CSV table of C-alpha atoms and ligand atoms in Angstrom, one decimal:
chain,number,residue,atom,x,y,z
A,625,MET,CA,0.0,0.0,0.0
A,626,MET,CA,1.2,3.5,-0.8
A,627,ALA,CA,2.3,5.8,2.1
A,628,PRO,CA,-0.2,8.6,2.6
A,629,ILE,CA,0.6,12.1,1.3
A,630,LYS,CA,1.4,13.9,4.5
A,631,ASP,CA,3.9,16.5,5.8
A,632,ASP,CA,5.7,16.8,9.2
A,633,TYR,CA,2.8,18.8,10.5
A,634,GLY,CA,0.4,16.1,9.7
A,635,ARG,CA,-1.1,18.1,6.9
A,636,THR,CA,-2.5,16.6,3.7
A,637,PHE,CA,-4.7,17.9,0.8
A,638,ARG,CA,-8.5,17.6,1.3
A,639,THR,CA,-9.7,20.6,-0.6
A,640,LEU,CA,-9.0,21.4,-4.2
A,641,ARG,CA,-9.2,24.9,-5.5
A,642,VAL,CA,-9.5,25.1,-9.3
A,643,SER,CA,-8.7,28.3,-11.1
A,644,LEU,CA,-10.8,28.1,-14.3
A,645,LEU,CA,-9.3,31.0,-16.2
A,646,GLN,CA,-7.0,33.9,-15.7
A,647,HIS,CA,-9.4,36.6,-16.8
A,648,CYS,CA,-11.8,38.7,-14.9
A,649,ASN,CA,-14.6,41.3,-15.7
A,650,LEU,CA,-13.5,43.5,-12.8
A,651,GLY,CA,-10.1,45.2,-12.2
A,652,CYS,CA,-9.7,45.2,-8.5
A,653,VAL,CA,-6.7,47.3,-7.4
A,654,TYR,CA,-5.2,44.5,-5.2
A,655,CYS,CA,-5.1,42.1,-8.2
A,656,VAL,CA,-4.5,44.4,-11.1
A,657,ALA,CA,-2.1,47.4,-11.3
A,658,GLY,CA,-2.2,50.0,-14.0
A,659,GLU,CA,-3.8,50.1,-17.5
A,660,ASP,CA,-1.7,47.3,-19.1
A,661,GLN,CA,-2.5,44.8,-16.5
A,662,LEU,CA,-6.1,45.8,-16.6
A,663,LYS,CA,-6.3,45.3,-20.4
A,664,GLN,CA,-4.8,41.9,-20.0
A,665,ALA,CA,-7.1,40.9,-17.2
A,666,ASN,CA,-10.2,42.0,-19.0
A,667,ALA,CA,-9.2,40.6,-22.4
A,668,SER,CA,-11.5,38.0,-24.0
A,669,PRO,CA,-11.2,34.8,-22.0
A,670,ALA,CA,-11.4,32.6,-25.1
A,671,GLY,CA,-8.5,30.1,-25.2
A,672,GLY,CA,-5.8,29.4,-22.6
A,673,SER,CA,-8.0,27.4,-20.3
A,674,LEU,CA,-8.5,23.7,-20.1
A,675,ALA,CA,-11.7,22.2,-21.6
A,676,VAL,CA,-14.2,20.6,-19.3
A,677,GLY,CA,-13.1,17.0,-20.2
A,678,GLU,CA,-9.4,17.9,-19.5
A,679,LEU,CA,-10.2,19.4,-16.1
A,680,LEU,CA,-12.4,16.5,-15.1
A,681,ALA,CA,-9.7,14.0,-16.0
A,682,ILE,CA,-7.3,15.8,-13.7
A,683,ILE,CA,-9.8,16.2,-10.9
A,684,ARG,CA,-10.9,12.6,-11.0
A,685,ARG,CA,-7.3,11.4,-10.7
A,686,LEU,CA,-6.5,13.8,-7.9
A,687,HIS,CA,-9.7,12.6,-6.1
A,688,GLY,CA,-8.5,9.0,-6.6
A,689,GLN,CA,-5.2,9.8,-4.8
A,690,LEU,CA,-6.4,12.3,-2.2
A,691,GLU,CA,-10.1,11.5,-1.4
A,692,LEU,CA,-11.0,15.1,-1.6
A,693,ASP,CA,-13.8,16.5,0.6
A,694,HIS,CA,-14.6,19.4,-1.7
A,695,VAL,CA,-13.7,21.3,-4.8
A,696,ARG,CA,-13.9,25.1,-5.0
A,697,LEU,CA,-14.1,26.8,-8.4
A,698,THR,CA,-12.4,30.1,-8.7
A,699,GLY,CA,-10.3,32.2,-11.1
A,700,GLY,CA,-9.9,34.8,-12.6
A,701,GLU,CA,-13.7,35.0,-12.7
A,702,PRO,CA,-15.2,31.5,-12.8
A,703,LEU,CA,-18.6,32.7,-14.1
A,704,LEU,CA,-16.8,33.6,-17.4
A,705,TYR,CA,-16.0,29.9,-17.9
A,706,PRO,CA,-18.2,28.3,-20.6
A,707,GLU,CA,-19.9,25.0,-19.7
A,708,LEU,CA,-19.8,25.7,-16.0
A,709,PRO,CA,-22.9,23.5,-15.3
A,710,ALA,CA,-21.3,20.6,-17.2
A,711,LEU,CA,-18.1,21.0,-15.1
A,712,ILE,CA,-20.1,21.0,-11.9
A,713,ARG,CA,-22.1,18.0,-12.8
A,714,GLY,CA,-18.9,16.1,-13.8
A,715,ILE,CA,-17.2,16.9,-10.5
A,716,ARG,CA,-20.3,15.6,-8.6
A,717,ASP,CA,-20.4,12.5,-10.8
A,718,ALA,CA,-16.7,11.9,-9.9
A,719,GLY,CA,-18.0,11.3,-6.4
A,720,ILE,CA,-17.1,14.7,-4.8
A,721,ALA,CA,-20.3,15.7,-3.1
A,722,SER,CA,-19.4,19.3,-2.3
A,723,VAL,CA,-18.7,21.8,-5.1
A,724,ARG,CA,-18.4,25.4,-4.2
A,725,MET,CA,-17.4,28.6,-6.0
A,726,THR,CA,-15.8,32.0,-5.3
A,727,THR,CA,-17.1,34.7,-7.7
A,728,ASN,CA,-17.3,38.4,-8.0
A,729,GLY,CA,-21.1,37.9,-8.7
A,730,PHE,CA,-21.2,40.2,-11.7
A,731,LEU,CA,-22.8,37.5,-13.9
A,732,LEU,CA,-24.5,35.7,-11.1
A,733,GLU,CA,-28.1,36.9,-11.4
A,734,ARG,CA,-28.7,35.0,-14.7
A,735,GLN,CA,-26.6,32.0,-13.8
A,736,ALA,CA,-27.6,31.3,-10.2
A,737,ALA,CA,-30.5,28.9,-11.0
A,738,SER,CA,-28.6,26.8,-13.5
A,739,LEU,CA,-25.6,26.5,-11.2
A,740,LYS,CA,-27.8,25.2,-8.4
A,741,GLU,CA,-29.5,22.8,-10.7
A,742,ALA,CA,-26.1,21.5,-11.8
A,743,GLY,CA,-25.3,20.6,-8.2
A,744,LEU,CA,-23.4,23.7,-6.9
A,745,GLU,CA,-23.6,23.7,-3.1
A,746,ALA,CA,-22.4,27.1,-2.0
A,747,LEU,CA,-21.0,30.4,-3.2
A,748,ASN,CA,-18.6,33.0,-1.7
A,749,VAL,CA,-19.4,36.3,-3.4
A,750,SER,CA,-16.7,38.9,-3.2
A,751,LEU,CA,-18.1,42.4,-2.5
A,752,ASP,CA,-15.8,45.1,-1.2
A,753,ALA,CA,-18.3,47.9,-0.9
A,754,VAL,CA,-22.0,48.7,-1.0
A,755,ASP,CA,-21.4,52.3,-2.0
A,756,GLU,CA,-21.0,52.5,-5.8
A,757,GLU,CA,-18.2,55.2,-5.7
A,758,VAL,CA,-16.2,53.2,-3.2
A,759,PHE,CA,-16.9,50.0,-5.2
A,760,PHE,CA,-15.6,51.8,-8.3
A,761,ARG,CA,-12.4,52.9,-6.5
A,762,ILE,CA,-11.6,49.3,-5.7
A,763,SER,CA,-12.9,47.4,-8.7
A,764,ARG,CA,-12.9,50.0,-11.5
A,765,ARG,CA,-16.6,49.2,-12.2
A,766,ARG,CA,-19.9,50.5,-10.7
A,767,SER,CA,-21.6,47.2,-10.1
A,768,ALA,CA,-22.3,46.8,-6.4
A,769,VAL,CA,-26.1,46.9,-7.0
A,770,ARG,CA,-25.9,44.4,-9.8
A,771,ILE,CA,-23.8,42.0,-7.6
A,772,ILE,CA,-26.3,42.3,-4.7
A,773,ARG,CA,-29.1,41.3,-7.2
A,774,GLY,CA,-26.9,38.3,-8.0
A,775,VAL,CA,-26.7,37.5,-4.3
A,776,ASP,CA,-30.5,37.7,-4.0
A,777,ALA,CA,-30.9,35.4,-7.1
A,778,ALA,CA,-28.5,32.9,-5.6
A,779,LEU,CA,-30.4,32.8,-2.3
A,780,GLN,CA,-33.7,32.5,-4.1
A,781,ALA,CA,-32.2,29.5,-6.0
A,782,GLY,CA,-31.4,27.8,-2.7
A,783,LEU,CA,-27.6,28.3,-2.8
A,784,ALA,CA,-25.7,28.9,0.5
A,785,VAL,CA,-24.1,32.3,0.2
A,786,LYS,CA,-21.3,34.0,2.1
A,787,LEU,CA,-19.9,37.5,1.4
A,788,ASN,CA,-16.1,38.2,1.3
A,789,ALA,CA,-14.8,41.7,1.6
A,790,VAL,CA,-11.1,42.6,1.4
A,791,VAL,CA,-10.6,45.7,3.6
A,792,MET,CA,-8.0,48.2,2.4
A,793,LYS,CA,-7.0,51.0,4.6
A,794,GLY,CA,-8.0,54.4,3.2
A,795,ILE,CA,-9.9,52.8,0.3
A,796,ASN,CA,-12.9,50.9,1.6
A,797,ASP,CA,-12.5,50.7,5.4
A,798,SER,CA,-15.6,53.0,5.7
A,799,GLU,CA,-17.6,50.1,4.2
A,800,ILE,CA,-17.2,47.6,7.0
A,801,LEU,CA,-20.5,48.4,8.7
A,802,PRO,CA,-22.6,48.9,5.5
A,803,LEU,CA,-21.4,45.5,4.3
A,804,LEU,CA,-22.1,43.9,7.7
A,805,ASP,CA,-25.6,45.5,7.6
A,806,LEU,CA,-26.2,44.1,4.1
A,807,ALA,CA,-25.2,40.6,5.3
A,808,ILE,CA,-27.5,40.9,8.3
A,809,SER,CA,-30.4,42.1,6.1
A,810,ARG,CA,-30.0,38.9,4.0
A,811,GLY,CA,-29.3,36.6,7.0
A,812,ILE,CA,-25.9,35.5,5.6
A,813,PRO,CA,-22.4,35.5,7.0
A,814,ILE,CA,-19.7,37.9,5.8
A,815,ARG,CA,-16.0,37.5,6.2
A,816,PHE,CA,-13.6,40.5,6.2
A,817,LEU,CA,-10.2,39.8,4.7
A,818,GLU,CA,-6.9,41.4,5.6
A,819,VAL,CA,-5.1,42.3,2.4
A,820,MET,CA,-2.5,39.7,1.4
A,821,ALA,CA,1.0,40.4,0.0
A,822,MET,CA,0.2,39.0,-3.4
A,823,GLY,CA,1.1,40.1,-7.0
A,824,HIS,CA,2.0,43.8,-7.3
A,825,LEU,CA,1.4,44.3,-3.6
A,826,HIS,CA,4.0,41.7,-2.7
A,827,ALA,CA,6.3,44.2,-1.1
A,828,ASP,CA,3.7,46.8,-0.4
A,829,ALA,CA,0.7,45.3,1.2
A,830,ASP,CA,1.4,46.8,4.7
A,831,ARG,CA,0.5,50.2,3.4
A,832,TYR,CA,-3.1,49.0,2.9
A,833,LEU,CA,-3.4,46.6,5.9
A,834,PHE,CA,-6.5,47.2,8.0
A,835,PRO,CA,-5.8,44.6,10.7
A,836,GLN,CA,-8.3,42.3,12.5
A,837,GLU,CA,-8.0,44.3,15.7
A,838,GLU,CA,-9.2,47.4,13.9
A,839,ILE,CA,-12.0,45.6,12.0
A,840,LEU,CA,-13.2,44.3,15.4
A,841,ARG,CA,-13.0,47.8,16.9
A,842,VAL,CA,-15.2,49.2,14.1
A,843,ILE,CA,-17.8,46.4,14.4
A,844,GLY,CA,-17.7,46.2,18.2
A,845,ALA,CA,-18.6,49.9,18.5
A,846,ARG,CA,-22.0,49.1,16.9
A,847,TYR,CA,-22.4,45.4,17.6
A,848,PRO,CA,-20.9,43.9,20.8
A,849,CYS,CA,-19.7,40.4,19.9
A,850,GLU,CA,-18.1,37.2,21.2
A,851,PRO,CA,-15.5,35.0,19.4
A,852,LEU,CA,-16.6,31.5,18.4
A,853,PRO,CA,-14.2,28.5,18.4
A,854,ARG,CA,-12.1,28.1,15.2
A,855,ALA,CA,-12.9,25.1,13.0
A,856,ALA,CA,-9.9,22.9,12.0
A,857,GLY,CA,-8.5,23.9,8.6
A,858,ALA,CA,-10.6,27.1,8.5
A,859,THR,CA,-9.2,30.3,7.1
A,860,ALA,CA,-11.7,32.5,9.0
A,861,ARG,CA,-12.2,33.1,12.7
A,862,TYR,CA,-15.9,33.8,13.5
A,863,TRP,CA,-17.6,36.1,16.0
A,864,LYS,CA,-21.3,36.3,17.0
A,865,THR,CA,-23.0,39.6,17.7
A,866,GLU,CA,-25.4,40.0,20.6
A,867,ASN,CA,-28.3,39.7,18.2
A,868,GLY,CA,-27.0,36.4,17.0
A,869,HIS,CA,-25.4,37.4,13.6
A,870,VAL,CA,-22.2,35.6,12.7
A,871,PHE,CA,-19.3,37.3,10.8
A,872,GLY,CA,-15.8,36.2,10.2
A,873,ILE,CA,-12.3,37.7,9.7
A,874,ILE,CA,-9.6,36.1,7.5
A,875,ALA,CA,-6.6,37.6,9.2
A,876,ASN,CA,-3.8,36.3,7.2
A,877,GLU,CA,-1.4,38.8,8.8
A,878,SER,CA,-2.7,39.1,12.3
A,879,GLU,CA,-3.6,35.4,12.9
A,880,PRO,CA,-2.0,33.2,10.3
A,881,PHE,CA,-3.7,29.8,9.5
A,882,CYS,CA,-1.1,27.8,7.6
A,883,ARG,CA,-0.6,25.2,10.3
A,884,ASP,CA,-3.6,23.1,9.4
A,885,CYS,CA,-4.1,24.3,5.8
A,886,ASP,CA,-5.5,21.4,3.6
A,887,ARG,CA,-5.7,23.2,0.3
A,888,LEU,CA,-4.3,22.1,-3.1
A,889,ARG,CA,-4.5,24.6,-6.0
A,890,LEU,CA,-4.9,23.7,-9.7
A,891,ASP,CA,-4.4,26.6,-12.1
A,892,SER,CA,-6.1,27.1,-15.4
A,893,SER,CA,-3.3,25.4,-17.4
A,894,GLY,CA,-3.4,22.3,-15.2
A,895,LYS,CA,-0.5,23.0,-12.9
A,896,ILE,CA,-0.6,22.4,-9.2
A,897,TYR,CA,0.6,24.6,-6.3
A,898,GLY,CA,0.6,23.6,-2.6
A,899,CYS,CA,0.5,27.2,-1.3
A,900,LEU,CA,-0.6,30.7,-2.4
A,901,SER,CA,2.9,31.8,-1.4
A,902,SER,CA,4.5,29.5,-4.0
A,903,ASN,CA,5.5,30.8,-7.4
A,904,HIS,CA,6.6,27.3,-8.5
A,905,PRO,CA,3.9,25.6,-10.5
A,906,ILE,CA,4.2,21.8,-10.8
A,907,GLY,CA,3.0,20.4,-14.1
A,908,LEU,CA,1.0,17.1,-14.1
A,909,GLY,CA,1.5,14.9,-17.2
A,910,VAL,CA,-1.6,12.9,-18.4
A,911,ASP,CA,0.7,10.1,-19.4
A,912,GLU,CA,2.5,9.9,-16.1
A,913,GLY,CA,1.7,7.1,-13.7
A,914,ASP,CA,0.2,7.3,-10.2
A,915,ASP,CA,3.6,7.2,-8.5
A,916,GLU,CA,4.8,10.2,-10.4
A,917,TRP,CA,1.7,12.1,-9.5
A,918,ARG,CA,2.1,11.1,-5.9
A,919,ASP,CA,5.7,12.4,-5.8
A,920,LYS,CA,4.5,15.7,-7.3
A,921,LEU,CA,1.7,16.0,-4.8
A,922,GLN,CA,4.2,15.4,-2.0
A,923,ARG,CA,6.4,18.1,-3.5
A,924,ALA,CA,3.4,20.5,-3.7
A,925,LEU,CA,2.7,19.8,0.0
A,926,SER,CA,6.3,20.8,0.8
A,927,GLN,CA,5.5,24.3,-0.6
A,928,LYS,CA,3.3,25.0,2.3
A,929,GLN,CA,4.6,27.5,4.9
A,930,ALA,CA,5.1,26.2,8.4
A,931,LEU,CA,3.1,28.9,10.0
A,932,ARG,CA,2.9,32.2,8.2
A,933,PHE,CA,1.9,33.1,4.7
A,934,VAL,CA,4.9,34.9,3.2
A,935,GLY,CA,3.3,36.3,0.0
A,936,SER,CA,4.3,35.9,-3.6
A,937,ASP,CA,4.6,38.1,-6.7
A,938,LEU,CA,2.0,35.9,-8.4
A,939,SER,CA,-1.3,37.7,-8.6
A,940,MET,CA,-4.4,35.9,-7.3
A,941,LEU,CA,-5.8,36.3,-10.8
A,942,ARG,CA,-3.2,33.8,-12.0
A,943,ILE,CA,-3.1,31.3,-9.1
A,944,GLY,CA,-6.8,31.6,-8.1
A,945,GLY,CA,-8.0,33.2,-4.9
B,2034,LIG,N1,-13.1,36.6,-9.4
B,2034,LIG,C1,-13.5,35.9,-8.2
B,2034,LIG,C2,-13.8,36.8,-7.1
B,2034,LIG,O1,-13.7,38.0,-7.2
B,2034,LIG,O2,-14.2,36.2,-6.0
B,2034,LIG,C3,-12.5,34.8,-7.8
B,2034,LIG,C4,-11.1,35.1,-7.8
B,2034,LIG,S1,-10.6,36.4,-6.7
B,2034,LIG,C5,-8.8,36.4,-7.0
B,2034,LIG,C6,-10.8,35.5,-5.2
B,2034,LIG,C7,-10.7,36.4,-3.9
B,2034,LIG,O3,-9.4,36.8,-3.7
B,2034,LIG,C8,-11.6,37.6,-3.9
B,2034,LIG,O4,-12.4,37.6,-2.8
B,2034,LIG,C9,-10.6,38.7,-3.8
B,2034,LIG,O5,-11.1,39.8,-3.1
B,2034,LIG,C10,-9.4,38.0,-3.1
B,2034,LIG,N2,-8.1,38.7,-3.3
B,2034,LIG,C11,-7.4,38.9,-4.4
B,2034,LIG,N3,-6.3,39.5,-4.2
B,2034,LIG,C12,-6.2,39.6,-2.8
B,2034,LIG,C13,-5.2,40.2,-2.0
B,2034,LIG,N4,-4.0,40.7,-2.4
B,2034,LIG,N5,-5.5,40.1,-0.6
B,2034,LIG,C14,-6.6,39.6,-0.2
B,2034,LIG,N6,-7.6,39.1,-0.9
B,2034,LIG,C15,-7.4,39.1,-2.3
């Protein structure tokens, strides 16, 4: 029998994040710097991504070796990927019961029902502001209202929805309470993210860091709250307000969560990474045997940081957030 794929901290891969394409219909300032990068990010997504059959062949083999608990589809913007329902159905048919997605929600309103029907379980919708001007400042589009309509359509279709908001000091920190109030009004959780040192922010993220402590101070002034116990492998810590609403913080800087990370990443060209901090993709050959794939998975696992995420000059647009 083959030895299990494990590292010295007892970590293994249980979750697969699949980046479906490197393109996006927004241009968020933490992902994309300047006009050239924006043009590239917004260029037509045709080509460059794997077809459904190619992705499914990789996912099936990875599941055979890792017994994955769930798959999360991301990007780029995953709602731009053609044949999304076929992909979701194929992953479910491969025996992976839980398929989730992280999306900016721009195209969600008209796709929500078909995604649910295909077997999608849950969505994280990224929304960094309710106010359109602040939303524009961060994403270079005025589409907060449209995204909220997408959230409502997803809820109506029966999908579990969480909101994710990156908080950037001086850019959208004024939106913490409006975003929390939106989540409360829909009865859904929201997670606030500390900005991560990725891509063009690799050496410069501190300038925008609005730390967990300050997020809690802003929320606590309006809504007294208590911390909840952290679930194993979770990126977020959660708090409960006095009126019973739950919100989370993904505090990559203030409270790193690498020690029990169980995520493997597959990029849109079929390469794996064991950590967001790694800029060393590992290619998987379709003709290679299980032993070779196993060695590569073990190598990917060794890319994980012991404790703290150290950042990378790779943008989340490329590796998949
Ligand atoms: N387009 C989809 C979306 O917007 O959710 C999926 C891809 S996006 C890269 C995934 C998540 O990564 C988003 O919630 C985004 O806000 C977050 N993200 C990207 N760059 C980040 C950074 N430097 N720090 C923290 N979060 C970041």
